[in-house]
XYZ file of C-alpha atoms in Angstrom:
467
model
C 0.000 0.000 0.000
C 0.739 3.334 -0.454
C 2.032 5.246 2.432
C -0.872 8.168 1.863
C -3.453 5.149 2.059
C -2.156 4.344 5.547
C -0.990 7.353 7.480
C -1.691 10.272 8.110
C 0.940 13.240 7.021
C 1.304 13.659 11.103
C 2.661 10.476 11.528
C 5.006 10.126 7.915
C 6.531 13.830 9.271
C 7.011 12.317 12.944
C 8.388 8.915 11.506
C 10.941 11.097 9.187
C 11.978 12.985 12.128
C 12.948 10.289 14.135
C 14.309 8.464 11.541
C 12.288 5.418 11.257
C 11.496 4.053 8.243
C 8.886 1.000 6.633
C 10.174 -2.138 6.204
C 6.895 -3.887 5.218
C 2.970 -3.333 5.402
C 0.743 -5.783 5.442
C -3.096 -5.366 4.858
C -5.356 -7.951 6.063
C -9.163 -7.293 5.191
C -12.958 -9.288 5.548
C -11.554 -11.157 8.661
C -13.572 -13.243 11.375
C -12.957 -15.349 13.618
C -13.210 -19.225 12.475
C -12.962 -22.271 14.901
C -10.393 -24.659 14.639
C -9.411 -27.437 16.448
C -6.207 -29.290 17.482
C -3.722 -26.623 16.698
C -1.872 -24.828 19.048
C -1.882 -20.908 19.450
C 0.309 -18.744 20.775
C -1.466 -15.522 22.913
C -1.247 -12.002 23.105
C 1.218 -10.568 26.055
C -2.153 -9.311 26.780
C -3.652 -12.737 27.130
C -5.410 -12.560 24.074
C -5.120 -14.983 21.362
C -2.725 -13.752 18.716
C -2.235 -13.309 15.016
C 1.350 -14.259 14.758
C 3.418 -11.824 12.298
C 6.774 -13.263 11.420
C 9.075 -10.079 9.845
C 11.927 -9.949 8.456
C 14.682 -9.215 10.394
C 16.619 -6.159 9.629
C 20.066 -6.625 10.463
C 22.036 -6.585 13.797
C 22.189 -2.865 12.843
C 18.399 -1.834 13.044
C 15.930 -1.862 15.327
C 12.232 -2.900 14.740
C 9.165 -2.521 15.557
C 5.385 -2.532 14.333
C 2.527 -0.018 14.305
C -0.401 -1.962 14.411
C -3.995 -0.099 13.619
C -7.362 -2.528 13.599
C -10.482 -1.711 11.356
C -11.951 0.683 14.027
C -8.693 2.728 13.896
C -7.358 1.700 17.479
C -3.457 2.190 16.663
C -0.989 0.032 19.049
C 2.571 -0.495 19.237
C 4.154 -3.886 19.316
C 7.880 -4.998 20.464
C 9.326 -8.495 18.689
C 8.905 -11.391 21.386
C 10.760 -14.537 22.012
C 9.204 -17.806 22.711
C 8.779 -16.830 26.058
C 6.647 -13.643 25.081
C 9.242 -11.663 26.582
C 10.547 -8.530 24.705
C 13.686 -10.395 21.827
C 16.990 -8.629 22.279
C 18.366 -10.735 20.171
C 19.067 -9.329 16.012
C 20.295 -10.445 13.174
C 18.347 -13.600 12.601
C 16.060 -14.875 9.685
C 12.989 -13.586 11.461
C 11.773 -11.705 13.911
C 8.247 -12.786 15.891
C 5.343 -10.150 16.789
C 2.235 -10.952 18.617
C -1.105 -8.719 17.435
C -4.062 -9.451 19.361
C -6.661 -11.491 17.258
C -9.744 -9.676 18.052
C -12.506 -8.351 15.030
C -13.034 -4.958 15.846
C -15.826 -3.701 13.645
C -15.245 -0.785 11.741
C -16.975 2.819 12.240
C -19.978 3.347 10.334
C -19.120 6.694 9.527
C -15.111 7.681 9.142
C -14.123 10.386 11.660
C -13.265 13.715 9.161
C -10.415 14.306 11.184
C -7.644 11.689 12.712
C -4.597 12.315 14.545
C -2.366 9.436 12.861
C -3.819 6.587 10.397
C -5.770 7.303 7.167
C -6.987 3.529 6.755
C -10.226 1.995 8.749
C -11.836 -0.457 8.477
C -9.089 -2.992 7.982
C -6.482 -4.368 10.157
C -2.868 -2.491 8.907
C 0.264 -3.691 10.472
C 3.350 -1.485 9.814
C 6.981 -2.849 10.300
C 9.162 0.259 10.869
C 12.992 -0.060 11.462
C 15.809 2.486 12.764
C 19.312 2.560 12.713
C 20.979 1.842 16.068
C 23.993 3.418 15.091
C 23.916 7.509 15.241
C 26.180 9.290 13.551
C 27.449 11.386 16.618
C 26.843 9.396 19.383
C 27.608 5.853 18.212
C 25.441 3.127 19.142
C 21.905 4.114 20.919
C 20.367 2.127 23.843
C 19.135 3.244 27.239
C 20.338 6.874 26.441
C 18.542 7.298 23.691
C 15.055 8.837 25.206
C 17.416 11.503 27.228
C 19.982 12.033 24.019
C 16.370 13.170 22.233
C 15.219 15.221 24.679
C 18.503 16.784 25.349
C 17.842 18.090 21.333
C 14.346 18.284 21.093
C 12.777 19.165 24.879
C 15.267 21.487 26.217
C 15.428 23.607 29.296
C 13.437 27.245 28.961
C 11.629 29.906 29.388
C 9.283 31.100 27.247
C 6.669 34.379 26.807
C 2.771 32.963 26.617
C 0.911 35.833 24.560
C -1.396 35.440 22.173
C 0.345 35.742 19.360
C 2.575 33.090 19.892
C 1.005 30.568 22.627
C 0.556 28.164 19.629
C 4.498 28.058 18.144
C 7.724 28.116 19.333
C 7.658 30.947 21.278
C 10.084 33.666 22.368
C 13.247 32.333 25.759
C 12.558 35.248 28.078
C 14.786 37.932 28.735
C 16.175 40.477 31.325
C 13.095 43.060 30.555
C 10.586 40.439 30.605
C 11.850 38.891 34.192
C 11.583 42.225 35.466
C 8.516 42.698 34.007
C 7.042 39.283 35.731
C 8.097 40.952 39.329
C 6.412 43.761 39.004
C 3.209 41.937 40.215
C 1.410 38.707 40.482
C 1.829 36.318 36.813
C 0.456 33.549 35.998
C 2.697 30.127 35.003
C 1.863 27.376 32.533
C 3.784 23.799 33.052
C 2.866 21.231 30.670
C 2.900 17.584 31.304
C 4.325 14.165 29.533
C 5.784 13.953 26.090
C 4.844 17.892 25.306
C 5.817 21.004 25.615
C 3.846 24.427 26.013
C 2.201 24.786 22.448
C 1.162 21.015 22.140
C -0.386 21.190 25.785
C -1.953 24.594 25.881
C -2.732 25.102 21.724
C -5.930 24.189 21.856
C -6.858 27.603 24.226
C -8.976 29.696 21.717
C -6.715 32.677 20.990
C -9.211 35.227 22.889
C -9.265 33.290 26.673
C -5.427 33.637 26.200
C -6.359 37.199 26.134
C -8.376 37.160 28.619
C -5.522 35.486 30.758
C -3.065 38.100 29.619
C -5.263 41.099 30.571
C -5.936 39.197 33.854
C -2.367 39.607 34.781
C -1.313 42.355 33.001
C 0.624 40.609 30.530
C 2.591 38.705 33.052
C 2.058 35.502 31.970
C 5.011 32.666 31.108
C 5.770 29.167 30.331
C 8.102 26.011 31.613
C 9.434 23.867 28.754
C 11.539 20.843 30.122
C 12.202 17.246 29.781
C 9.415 14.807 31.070
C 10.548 11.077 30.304
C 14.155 11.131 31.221
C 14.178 13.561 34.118
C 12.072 13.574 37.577
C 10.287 16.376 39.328
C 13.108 16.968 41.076
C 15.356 17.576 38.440
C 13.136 19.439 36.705
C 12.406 22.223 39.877
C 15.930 22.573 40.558
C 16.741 22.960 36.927
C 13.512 25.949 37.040
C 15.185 27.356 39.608
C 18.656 27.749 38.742
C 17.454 29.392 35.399
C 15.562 32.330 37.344
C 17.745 35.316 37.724
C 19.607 35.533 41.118
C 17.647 37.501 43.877
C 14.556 37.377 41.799
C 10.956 37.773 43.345
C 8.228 35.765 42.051
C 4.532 35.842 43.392
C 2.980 33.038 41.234
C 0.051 31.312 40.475
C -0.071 27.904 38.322
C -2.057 25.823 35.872
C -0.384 22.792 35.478
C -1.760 20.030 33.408
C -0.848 16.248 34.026
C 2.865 15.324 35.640
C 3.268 19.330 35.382
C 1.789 19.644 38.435
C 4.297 17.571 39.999
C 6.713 19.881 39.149
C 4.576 22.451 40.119
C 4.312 21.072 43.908
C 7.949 20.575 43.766
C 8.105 24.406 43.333
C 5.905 25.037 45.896
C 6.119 22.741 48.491
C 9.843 21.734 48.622
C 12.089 25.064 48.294
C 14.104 23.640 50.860
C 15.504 21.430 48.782
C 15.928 23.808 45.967
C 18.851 25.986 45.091
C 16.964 29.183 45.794
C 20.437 31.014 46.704
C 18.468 35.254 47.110
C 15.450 33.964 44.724
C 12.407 34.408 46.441
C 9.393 32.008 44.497
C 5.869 32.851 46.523
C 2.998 30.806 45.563
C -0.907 31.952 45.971
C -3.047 29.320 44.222
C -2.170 26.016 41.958
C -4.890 24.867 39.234
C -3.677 21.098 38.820
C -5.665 19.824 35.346
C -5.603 15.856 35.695
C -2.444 15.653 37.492
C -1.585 12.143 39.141
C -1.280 13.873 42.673
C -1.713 10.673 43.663
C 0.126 8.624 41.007
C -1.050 6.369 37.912
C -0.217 2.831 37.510
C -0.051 2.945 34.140
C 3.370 4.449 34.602
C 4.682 1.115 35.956
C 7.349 -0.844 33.671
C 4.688 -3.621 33.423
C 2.751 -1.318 31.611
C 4.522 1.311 30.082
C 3.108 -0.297 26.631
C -0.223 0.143 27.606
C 0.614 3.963 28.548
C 2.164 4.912 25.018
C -0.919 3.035 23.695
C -3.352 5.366 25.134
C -1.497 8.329 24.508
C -1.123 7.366 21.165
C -4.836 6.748 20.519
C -5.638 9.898 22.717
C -3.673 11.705 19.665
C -5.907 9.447 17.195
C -9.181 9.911 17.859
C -8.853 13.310 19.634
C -6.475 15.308 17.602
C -5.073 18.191 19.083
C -2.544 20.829 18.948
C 1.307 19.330 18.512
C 0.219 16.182 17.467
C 3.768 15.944 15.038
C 5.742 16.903 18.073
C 4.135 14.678 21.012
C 4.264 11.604 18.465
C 7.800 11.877 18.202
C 8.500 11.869 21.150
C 6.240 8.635 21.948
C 8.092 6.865 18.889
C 11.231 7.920 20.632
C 10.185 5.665 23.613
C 9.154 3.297 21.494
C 12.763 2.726 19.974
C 14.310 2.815 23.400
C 11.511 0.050 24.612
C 12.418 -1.688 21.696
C 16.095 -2.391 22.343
C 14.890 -4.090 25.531
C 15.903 -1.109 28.163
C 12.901 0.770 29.753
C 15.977 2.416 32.206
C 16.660 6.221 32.492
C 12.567 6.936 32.033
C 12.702 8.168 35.532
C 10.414 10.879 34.245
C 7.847 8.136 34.179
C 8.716 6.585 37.075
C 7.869 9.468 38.952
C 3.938 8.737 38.863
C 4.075 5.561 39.966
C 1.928 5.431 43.111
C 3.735 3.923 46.187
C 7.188 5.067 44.257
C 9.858 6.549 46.089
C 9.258 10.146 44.599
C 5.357 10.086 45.576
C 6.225 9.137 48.810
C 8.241 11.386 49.686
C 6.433 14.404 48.087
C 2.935 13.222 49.219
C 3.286 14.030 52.841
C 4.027 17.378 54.951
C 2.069 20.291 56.373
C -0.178 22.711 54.675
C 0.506 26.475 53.880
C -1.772 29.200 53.259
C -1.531 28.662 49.225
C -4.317 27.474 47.544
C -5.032 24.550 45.438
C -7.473 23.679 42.959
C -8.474 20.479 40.842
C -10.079 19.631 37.624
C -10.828 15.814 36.855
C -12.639 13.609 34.522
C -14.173 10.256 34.370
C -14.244 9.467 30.352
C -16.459 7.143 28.974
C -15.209 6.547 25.467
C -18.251 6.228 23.184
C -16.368 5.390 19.962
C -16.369 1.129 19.838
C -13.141 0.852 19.304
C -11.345 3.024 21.727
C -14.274 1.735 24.244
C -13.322 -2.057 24.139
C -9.618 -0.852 24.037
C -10.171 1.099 27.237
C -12.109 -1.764 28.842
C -10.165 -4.578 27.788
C -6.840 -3.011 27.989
C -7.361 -0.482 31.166
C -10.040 0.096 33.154
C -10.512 -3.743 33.858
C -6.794 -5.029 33.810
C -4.815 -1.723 35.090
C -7.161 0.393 37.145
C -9.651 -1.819 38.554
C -12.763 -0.265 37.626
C -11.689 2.546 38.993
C -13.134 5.902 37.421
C -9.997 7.838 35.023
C -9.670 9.691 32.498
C -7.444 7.175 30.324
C -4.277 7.997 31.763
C -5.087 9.180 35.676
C -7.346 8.125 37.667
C -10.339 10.254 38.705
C -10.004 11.128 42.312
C -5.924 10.718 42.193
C -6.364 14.237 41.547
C -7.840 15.568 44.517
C -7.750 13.205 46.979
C -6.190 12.291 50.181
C -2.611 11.236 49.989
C -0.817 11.254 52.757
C 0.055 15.495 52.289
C -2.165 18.171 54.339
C -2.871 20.019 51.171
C -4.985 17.393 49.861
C -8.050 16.491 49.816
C -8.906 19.858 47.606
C -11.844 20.791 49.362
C -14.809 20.069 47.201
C -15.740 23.530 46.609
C -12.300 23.965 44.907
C -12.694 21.482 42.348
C -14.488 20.479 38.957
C -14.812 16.429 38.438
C -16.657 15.923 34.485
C -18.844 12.866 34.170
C -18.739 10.186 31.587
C -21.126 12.803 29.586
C -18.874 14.970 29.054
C -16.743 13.554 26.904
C -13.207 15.140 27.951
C -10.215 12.679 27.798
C -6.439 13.295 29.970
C -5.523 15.409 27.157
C -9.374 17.629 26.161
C -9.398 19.708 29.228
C -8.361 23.011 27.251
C -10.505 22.417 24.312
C -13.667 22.155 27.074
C -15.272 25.797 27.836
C -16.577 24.832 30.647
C -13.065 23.822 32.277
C -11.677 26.641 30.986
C -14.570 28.848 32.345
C -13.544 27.268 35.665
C -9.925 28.179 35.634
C -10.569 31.699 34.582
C -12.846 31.956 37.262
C -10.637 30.119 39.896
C -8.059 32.392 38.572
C -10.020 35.684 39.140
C -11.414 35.303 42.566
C -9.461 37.959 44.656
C -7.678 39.754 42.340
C -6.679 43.516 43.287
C -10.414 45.634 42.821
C -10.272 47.983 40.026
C -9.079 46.123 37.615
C -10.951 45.367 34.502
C -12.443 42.058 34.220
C -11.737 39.592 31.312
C -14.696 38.933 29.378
């Protein structure tokens, strides 16, 4: 098949910036499910039954894996296996062995207009991509690789958060701007896992950005860093040691996902900060589906399942920086790939019970203010529903209401740290109805009527309100 039959040009522009390339597609159409008896099957790591894709190997050289998207347009990502179903670190054989799960998903009856990544539905499509494992600089990749990417592509910085450019690249802040920011109280923006600020605050309608701007009098700024291969941690200290020495800060936050992390590192740990004569003061902290209380999913066990579900969270809910947070999920991919899930610490960071949770979930509370929006999605689509029900909310959370990637009350409620739980009055939990997924918070008017409101309440008298 053609490549434009199969992908989107999202995901050819991703896969040519990571430099992964097609080794084969296969096509496999018209299939059901046909009893047979007295042969032997080999399952699913999932536990499902398997179609069993045999590849050819590409070369002690090259990595490999395969993009695998059913006839209702779920899209998954699958590692070779040995006979043990345990991820093959072995290359340079004949073959290499990939296990799809065998179920017949029925197609949409009407195509979506818009997708994130695959063109094709109603048909299974399995993809076998390959990348060199040999870079030209570094040598030969492996457990480095995730941090080596972000290094290039996920930097350290500042950046202005106007509305003329919120959606691109932005502008690093400079001397006038910092002392611009102390001048009163600004507002801060951290984004959360595998994006940056334009991919996790794009989808803001150009005249609430406004409205943000005139809220603070143009003091408004944004945190790009690293969130796979560096914790919370590392990413507050490396905040603060960027701020300009004996800066003053007053703050307020809206932190989406494993941002807010970050964010209570800010807030709640200075002591352990390099503050040196910077003085950071915090009034009140809008956390957007952060996993104050951790998310399984971020467990080794099922790190798959987690790129999975951001993957089809960029699928069926296209959004803004949909190129740039698919690279960096293929970029995981490739390190998962040559058998090393080590140095995602970033990651590791969620998981609850883990050693950073622990330690930040606990302590006494301050007069700063915190504030919580949550979700419990119901997919209605067929295929992302059975995906979500076979693959996560039975298997990984329990039953237990999330929004795909965190669950529901993780965000608010009690964990061990006096700030929590957010009082209910402080918070905004959306029901199955309302259709808003880990990543559809900002494209929802009624969350972001909430946040402009939460946002507003107390600010100095006299000045004009946003509209």
């Amino acid at each position: 098949m053609r490549a434009a039959e199969i992908a989107t040009t999202q995901l050819e522009t991703a896969l040519a910036n990571t430099n992964v390339s097609r080794q084969e597609t296969v096509e496999i159409s018209g299939t059901q499910e046909v009893p047979v008896g007295g042969i032997s099957t080999r399952s699913a790591p999932t536990g499902e039954p398997a179609i069993v894709l045999e590849a050819p190997d590409p070369g002690a050289e090259s990595g490999q894996f395969v993009l695998y998207t059913d006839e209702s347009g779920v899209t998954t990502w699958h590692l070779p296996r040995d006979e043990f179903n345990d991820v093959a670190v072995t290359r340079g054989g004949a073959t290499r062995t990939y296990l799809i799960p065998r179920t017949v998903a029925a197609a949409p009856s009407v195509q979506p207009e818009i997708r994130g990544i695959v063109g094709a539905i109603g048909k299974k499509i399995l993809q076998v991509l390959v990348f060199p494992i040999i870079a030209p600089v570094v040598g030969r990749v492996g457990e480095f690789l995730v941090r080596e990417w972000e290094e290039k592509k996920r930097p350290y910085r500042f950046r202005s958060f106007t509305p003329a450019n919120y959606q691109n690249a932005g502008s690093p802040l400079g001397a006038g701007d910092w002392a611009s920011l102390a001048k009163g109280p600004c507002l801060l923006l951290v984004h959360g896992t595998f994006s940056r600020t334009d991919a996790a605050f794009g989808d803001l309608p150009r005249p609430y950005v406004q409205d943000l701007c005139r809220l603070y009098d143009d003091r408004v700024f944004s945190f790009d860093h690293p969130t796979l291969s560096e914790d919370p941690d590392q990413n507050a200290s490396r905040f603060v040691e960027n701020l300009p020495v004996d800066l003053r800060l007053q703050l307020d936050i809206v932190c989406h996902s494993r941002g807010g992390l970050v964010s209570r590192v800010l807030a709640e740990r200075q002591g352990a900060l390099p503050m040196a004569n910077r003085t950071l003061t915090f009034r009140k902290m809008v956390f957007v589906a952060t996993p104050n209380g951790g998310t399984v999913l971020t467990d080794t066990r099922h790190v798959g399942d987690f790129i999975d579900t951001y993957t089809n969270l960029l699928n069926f809910f296209p959004s803004a920086g949909v190129i740039d947070v698919l690279e960096a999920i293929i970029t995981v991919v490739k390190q998962l790939a040559l058998a090393t899930a080590k140095s995602l610490c970033g990651l590791q960071s969620m998981l609850p019970g883990g050693d950073f949770l622990t330690s930040l979930n606990q302590g006494p509370k301050d007069a700063k203010k915190y504030y919580a929006l949550a979700s419990n999605f119901e997919p209605t689509h067929p295929g992302l529903k059975a995906f979500a029900q076979n693959r996560l909310i039975d298997a990984i959370f329990q039953k237990a209401d999330n929004d795909l990637v965190v669950p529901t009350a993780g965000v608010y409620e009690k964990n061990g740290s006096d700030f929590f739980p957010i009082p209910a009055a402080r918070r905004l939990v959306f029901s199955g109805l309302a259709g808003i997924p880990h990543s559809g918070f900002f494209a929802n008017e009624a969350a972001r009527r909430k946040i402009l409101g939460w946002l507003s309440a107390g600010m100095s008298e006299g000045r004009s309100s946003p509209s």
